[in-house]
Amino acid sequence: MIDTEKTRIIQEFVPGKQVTLAHIMANADPQLLPKIGIQDKASGSVAVMTLTPGEAAIIGGDIAAKAADVELAYVDRFSGSLLLVGQLADIEAGVQAVVETLVGVLGFTPCPITR
C-alpha cells in the first residue's frame, strides 16, 4: 500500500539577539568579488556577517567602521547581512569589535568567528 499522507513542515523565524554568522575570508578569490557586487577590489579580505534582528547590521557596520579601516561593502537592515572588505588585520579587528560589542554591551548571543 502506498502512503499518500504528506508531512507538512512549518518554519518560524523567532527573532532574538544573535550574531548568527561571522566568517572571514582571508584572501578572497578575485572571481568571487564581482559576484558579490565588489567590482572595484582586485583582492583583499572579506567578512560576511548576519545578525538578528536585522537592524543590528546597522549597528554592526558602525562599530566595524569605527574600530578598523574597513569598507562597508553591504549593509542590509532587513536581512541583517553585513559585508566588510579590507586588509586582513582590519577585517579581523572589525569583526571582533562587532561581536564583542553586541555580546558585551547589548546582550547578544555570539557565534564563533570562522575562517
mmCIF file with all atom_site columns, C-alpha atoms in Angstrom:
data_model
loop_
_atom_site.group_PDB
_atom_site.id
_atom_site.type_symbol
_atom_site.label_atom_id
_atom_site.label_alt_id
_atom_site.label_comp_id
_atom_site.label_asym_id
_atom_site.label_entity_id
_atom_site.label_seq_id
_atom_site.pdbx_PDB_ins_code
_atom_site.Cartn_x
_atom_site.Cartn_y
_atom_site.Cartn_z
_atom_site.occupancy
_atom_site.B_iso_or_equiv
_atom_site.pdbx_formal_charge
_atom_site.auth_seq_id
_atom_site.auth_comp_id
_atom_site.auth_asym_id
_atom_site.auth_atom_id
_atom_site.pdbx_PDB_model_num
ATOM 1   C CA . MET A 1 1   ? 0.000  0.000  0.000  1.00 0.00 ? 1   MET A CA 1
ATOM 2   C CA . ILE A 1 2   ? 1.308  3.485  -0.901 1.00 0.00 ? 2   ILE A CA 1
ATOM 3   C CA . ASP A 1 3   ? 1.346  6.113  1.808  1.00 0.00 ? 3   ASP A CA 1
ATOM 4   C CA . THR A 1 4   ? -0.269 9.245  0.358  1.00 0.00 ? 4   THR A CA 1
ATOM 5   C CA . GLU A 1 5   ? -0.249 11.328 3.511  1.00 0.00 ? 5   GLU A CA 1
ATOM 6   C CA . LYS A 1 6   ? 2.087  14.306 3.236  1.00 0.00 ? 6   LYS A CA 1
ATOM 7   C CA . THR A 1 7   ? 4.063  15.760 6.077  1.00 0.00 ? 7   THR A CA 1
ATOM 8   C CA . ARG A 1 8   ? 3.813  19.485 6.402  1.00 0.00 ? 8   ARG A CA 1
ATOM 9   C CA . ILE A 1 9   ? 6.734  21.392 7.900  1.00 0.00 ? 9   ILE A CA 1
ATOM 10  C CA . ILE A 1 10  ? 6.316  24.931 9.133  1.00 0.00 ? 10  ILE A CA 1
ATOM 11  C CA . GLN A 1 11  ? 9.375  27.029 9.816  1.00 0.00 ? 11  GLN A CA 1
ATOM 12  C CA . GLU A 1 12  ? 9.109  30.011 12.062 1.00 0.00 ? 12  GLU A CA 1
ATOM 13  C CA . PHE A 1 13  ? 11.588 32.800 12.479 1.00 0.00 ? 13  PHE A CA 1
ATOM 14  C CA . VAL A 1 14  ? 11.780 33.784 16.098 1.00 0.00 ? 14  VAL A CA 1
ATOM 15  C CA . PRO A 1 15  ? 13.847 36.930 16.314 1.00 0.00 ? 15  PRO A CA 1
ATOM 16  C CA . GLY A 1 16  ? 16.398 37.054 19.052 1.00 0.00 ? 16  GLY A CA 1
ATOM 17  C CA . LYS A 1 17  ? 19.551 38.989 19.636 1.00 0.00 ? 17  LYS A CA 1
ATOM 18  C CA . GLN A 1 18  ? 22.136 36.834 17.871 1.00 0.00 ? 18  GLN A CA 1
ATOM 19  C CA . VAL A 1 19  ? 25.303 37.003 15.857 1.00 0.00 ? 19  VAL A CA 1
ATOM 20  C CA . THR A 1 20  ? 24.318 34.119 13.587 1.00 0.00 ? 20  THR A CA 1
ATOM 21  C CA . LEU A 1 21  ? 27.327 34.163 11.235 1.00 0.00 ? 21  LEU A CA 1
ATOM 22  C CA . ALA A 1 22  ? 30.756 35.796 11.443 1.00 0.00 ? 22  ALA A CA 1
ATOM 23  C CA . HIS A 1 23  ? 33.030 34.452 8.733  1.00 0.00 ? 23  HIS A CA 1
ATOM 24  C CA . ILE A 1 24  ? 36.339 35.873 7.487  1.00 0.00 ? 24  ILE A CA 1
ATOM 25  C CA . MET A 1 25  ? 37.777 35.057 4.078  1.00 0.00 ? 25  MET A CA 1
ATOM 26  C CA . ALA A 1 26  ? 41.460 35.964 4.496  1.00 0.00 ? 26  ALA A CA 1
ATOM 27  C CA . ASN A 1 27  ? 42.252 36.199 0.804  1.00 0.00 ? 27  ASN A CA 1
ATOM 28  C CA . ALA A 1 28  ? 39.027 36.057 -1.140 1.00 0.00 ? 28  ALA A CA 1
ATOM 29  C CA . ASP A 1 29  ? 39.218 34.631 -4.642 1.00 0.00 ? 29  ASP A CA 1
ATOM 30  C CA . PRO A 1 30  ? 39.176 37.538 -7.133 1.00 0.00 ? 30  PRO A CA 1
ATOM 31  C CA . GLN A 1 31  ? 36.412 35.754 -9.086 1.00 0.00 ? 31  GLN A CA 1
ATOM 32  C CA . LEU A 1 32  ? 34.156 35.991 -6.035 1.00 0.00 ? 32  LEU A CA 1
ATOM 33  C CA . LEU A 1 33  ? 34.354 39.742 -5.518 1.00 0.00 ? 33  LEU A CA 1
ATOM 34  C CA . PRO A 1 34  ? 32.443 40.881 -8.632 1.00 0.00 ? 34  PRO A CA 1
ATOM 35  C CA . LYS A 1 35  ? 29.850 38.182 -7.999 1.00 0.00 ? 35  LYS A CA 1
ATOM 36  C CA . ILE A 1 36  ? 29.008 39.769 -4.645 1.00 0.00 ? 36  ILE A CA 1
ATOM 37  C CA . GLY A 1 37  ? 28.993 43.291 -6.018 1.00 0.00 ? 37  GLY A CA 1
ATOM 38  C CA . ILE A 1 38  ? 32.530 44.390 -5.165 1.00 0.00 ? 38  ILE A CA 1
ATOM 39  C CA . GLN A 1 39  ? 33.850 45.275 -8.610 1.00 0.00 ? 39  GLN A CA 1
ATOM 40  C CA . ASP A 1 40  ? 36.454 47.834 -7.549 1.00 0.00 ? 40  ASP A CA 1
ATOM 41  C CA . LYS A 1 41  ? 38.566 45.449 -5.447 1.00 0.00 ? 41  LYS A CA 1
ATOM 42  C CA . ALA A 1 42  ? 41.176 43.236 -7.080 1.00 0.00 ? 42  ALA A CA 1
ATOM 43  C CA . SER A 1 43  ? 41.900 41.311 -3.909 1.00 0.00 ? 43  SER A CA 1
ATOM 44  C CA . GLY A 1 44  ? 41.596 41.513 -0.169 1.00 0.00 ? 44  GLY A CA 1
ATOM 45  C CA . SER A 1 45  ? 39.853 40.051 2.789  1.00 0.00 ? 45  SER A CA 1
ATOM 46  C CA . VAL A 1 46  ? 36.104 39.855 3.165  1.00 0.00 ? 46  VAL A CA 1
ATOM 47  C CA . ALA A 1 47  ? 33.943 39.326 6.232  1.00 0.00 ? 47  ALA A CA 1
ATOM 48  C CA . VAL A 1 48  ? 30.385 38.069 5.987  1.00 0.00 ? 48  VAL A CA 1
ATOM 49  C CA . MET A 1 49  ? 28.140 38.544 8.997  1.00 0.00 ? 49  MET A CA 1
ATOM 50  C CA . THR A 1 50  ? 24.477 38.009 9.690  1.00 0.00 ? 50  THR A CA 1
ATOM 51  C CA . LEU A 1 51  ? 22.821 39.483 12.719 1.00 0.00 ? 51  LEU A CA 1
ATOM 52  C CA . THR A 1 52  ? 19.350 39.274 14.211 1.00 0.00 ? 52  THR A CA 1
ATOM 53  C CA . PRO A 1 53  ? 17.359 41.373 14.468 1.00 0.00 ? 53  PRO A CA 1
ATOM 54  C CA . GLY A 1 54  ? 18.215 42.686 11.028 1.00 0.00 ? 54  GLY A CA 1
ATOM 55  C CA . GLU A 1 55  ? 18.580 46.256 12.214 1.00 0.00 ? 55  GLU A CA 1
ATOM 56  C CA . ALA A 1 56  ? 21.651 45.155 14.164 1.00 0.00 ? 56  ALA A CA 1
ATOM 57  C CA . ALA A 1 57  ? 23.527 45.183 10.840 1.00 0.00 ? 57  ALA A CA 1
ATOM 58  C CA . ILE A 1 58  ? 23.388 48.986 11.013 1.00 0.00 ? 58  ILE A CA 1
ATOM 59  C CA . ILE A 1 59  ? 24.889 48.946 14.497 1.00 0.00 ? 59  ILE A CA 1
ATOM 60  C CA . GLY A 1 60  ? 27.459 46.329 13.458 1.00 0.00 ? 60  GLY A CA 1
ATOM 61  C CA . GLY A 1 61  ? 28.503 48.347 10.435 1.00 0.00 ? 61  GLY A CA 1
ATOM 62  C CA . ASP A 1 62  ? 29.013 51.432 12.567 1.00 0.00 ? 62  ASP A CA 1
ATOM 63  C CA . ILE A 1 63  ? 31.056 49.501 15.128 1.00 0.00 ? 63  ILE A CA 1
ATOM 64  C CA . ALA A 1 64  ? 33.263 47.882 12.473 1.00 0.00 ? 64  ALA A CA 1
ATOM 65  C CA . ALA A 1 65  ? 33.881 51.161 10.631 1.00 0.00 ? 65  ALA A CA 1
ATOM 66  C CA . LYS A 1 66  ? 34.889 52.928 13.844 1.00 0.00 ? 66  LYS A CA 1
ATOM 67  C CA . ALA A 1 67  ? 37.064 50.060 15.099 1.00 0.00 ? 67  ALA A CA 1
ATOM 68  C CA . ALA A 1 68  ? 39.121 49.422 11.960 1.00 0.00 ? 68  ALA A CA 1
ATOM 69  C CA . ASP A 1 69  ? 39.899 50.615 8.449  1.00 0.00 ? 69  ASP A CA 1
ATOM 70  C CA . VAL A 1 70  ? 37.200 48.539 6.733  1.00 0.00 ? 70  VAL A CA 1
ATOM 71  C CA . GLU A 1 71  ? 34.902 49.315 3.850  1.00 0.00 ? 71  GLU A CA 1
ATOM 72  C CA . LEU A 1 72  ? 31.219 48.654 4.395  1.00 0.00 ? 72  LEU A CA 1
ATOM 73  C CA . ALA A 1 73  ? 30.550 46.826 1.149  1.00 0.00 ? 73  ALA A CA 1
ATOM 74  C CA . TYR A 1 74  ? 26.948 45.876 2.028  1.00 0.00 ? 74  TYR A CA 1
ATOM 75  C CA . VAL A 1 75  ? 24.572 46.541 4.905  1.00 0.00 ? 75  VAL A CA 1
ATOM 76  C CA . ASP A 1 76  ? 21.007 45.228 4.818  1.00 0.00 ? 76  ASP A CA 1
ATOM 77  C CA . ARG A 1 77  ? 18.767 46.140 7.740  1.00 0.00 ? 77  ARG A CA 1
ATOM 78  C CA . PHE A 1 78  ? 16.059 43.741 6.585  1.00 0.00 ? 78  PHE A CA 1
ATOM 79  C CA . SER A 1 79  ? 18.111 40.535 6.347  1.00 0.00 ? 79  SER A CA 1
ATOM 80  C CA . GLY A 1 80  ? 20.776 41.507 8.885  1.00 0.00 ? 80  GLY A CA 1
ATOM 81  C CA . SER A 1 81  ? 23.573 40.994 6.360  1.00 0.00 ? 81  SER A CA 1
ATOM 82  C CA . LEU A 1 82  ? 26.848 42.837 6.732  1.00 0.00 ? 82  LEU A CA 1
ATOM 83  C CA . LEU A 1 83  ? 29.749 42.588 4.290  1.00 0.00 ? 83  LEU A CA 1
ATOM 84  C CA . LEU A 1 84  ? 33.117 44.135 5.141  1.00 0.00 ? 84  LEU A CA 1
ATOM 85  C CA . VAL A 1 85  ? 36.128 44.480 2.834  1.00 0.00 ? 85  VAL A CA 1
ATOM 86  C CA . GLY A 1 86  ? 39.701 45.436 3.682  1.00 0.00 ? 86  GLY A CA 1
ATOM 87  C CA . GLN A 1 87  ? 43.079 44.210 4.809  1.00 0.00 ? 87  GLN A CA 1
ATOM 88  C CA . LEU A 1 88  ? 43.042 41.042 6.918  1.00 0.00 ? 88  LEU A CA 1
ATOM 89  C CA . ALA A 1 89  ? 44.143 42.693 10.179 1.00 0.00 ? 89  ALA A CA 1
ATOM 90  C CA . ASP A 1 90  ? 41.448 45.360 9.812  1.00 0.00 ? 90  ASP A CA 1
ATOM 91  C CA . ILE A 1 91  ? 38.774 42.812 8.941  1.00 0.00 ? 91  ILE A CA 1
ATOM 92  C CA . GLU A 1 92  ? 39.691 40.723 11.985 1.00 0.00 ? 92  GLU A CA 1
ATOM 93  C CA . ALA A 1 93  ? 39.645 43.786 14.247 1.00 0.00 ? 93  ALA A CA 1
ATOM 94  C CA . GLY A 1 94  ? 36.318 44.962 12.825 1.00 0.00 ? 94  GLY A CA 1
ATOM 95  C CA . VAL A 1 95  ? 34.572 41.610 13.169 1.00 0.00 ? 95  VAL A CA 1
ATOM 96  C CA . GLN A 1 96  ? 35.967 41.085 16.665 1.00 0.00 ? 96  GLN A CA 1
ATOM 97  C CA . ALA A 1 97  ? 34.749 44.546 17.714 1.00 0.00 ? 97  ALA A CA 1
ATOM 98  C CA . VAL A 1 98  ? 31.261 43.875 16.358 1.00 0.00 ? 98  VAL A CA 1
ATOM 99  C CA . VAL A 1 99  ? 30.954 40.531 18.142 1.00 0.00 ? 99  VAL A CA 1
ATOM 100 C CA . GLU A 1 100 ? 32.412 41.805 21.427 1.00 0.00 ? 100 GLU A CA 1
ATOM 101 C CA . THR A 1 101 ? 30.225 44.916 21.496 1.00 0.00 ? 101 THR A CA 1
ATOM 102 C CA . LEU A 1 102 ? 26.990 43.184 20.540 1.00 0.00 ? 102 LEU A CA 1
ATOM 103 C CA . VAL A 1 103 ? 27.614 40.435 23.102 1.00 0.00 ? 103 VAL A CA 1
ATOM 104 C CA . GLY A 1 104 ? 29.102 42.517 25.914 1.00 0.00 ? 104 GLY A CA 1
ATOM 105 C CA . VAL A 1 105 ? 27.022 45.673 25.662 1.00 0.00 ? 105 VAL A CA 1
ATOM 106 C CA . LEU A 1 106 ? 23.753 44.606 24.053 1.00 0.00 ? 106 LEU A CA 1
ATOM 107 C CA . GLY A 1 107 ? 23.491 41.038 25.355 1.00 0.00 ? 107 GLY A CA 1
ATOM 108 C CA . PHE A 1 108 ? 23.564 39.232 22.014 1.00 0.00 ? 108 PHE A CA 1
ATOM 109 C CA . THR A 1 109 ? 24.267 35.508 21.778 1.00 0.00 ? 109 THR A CA 1
ATOM 110 C CA . PRO A 1 110 ? 27.542 35.007 19.900 1.00 0.00 ? 110 PRO A CA 1
ATOM 111 C CA . CYS A 1 111 ? 28.664 32.525 17.315 1.00 0.00 ? 111 CYS A CA 1
ATOM 112 C CA . PRO A 1 112 ? 32.281 31.537 16.692 1.00 0.00 ? 112 PRO A CA 1
ATOM 113 C CA . ILE A 1 113 ? 34.226 33.672 14.239 1.00 0.00 ? 113 ILE A CA 1
ATOM 114 C CA . THR A 1 114 ? 35.120 31.236 11.467 1.00 0.00 ? 114 THR A CA 1
ATOM 115 C CA . ARG A 1 115 ? 37.683 31.363 8.663  1.00 0.00 ? 115 ARG A CA 1
#
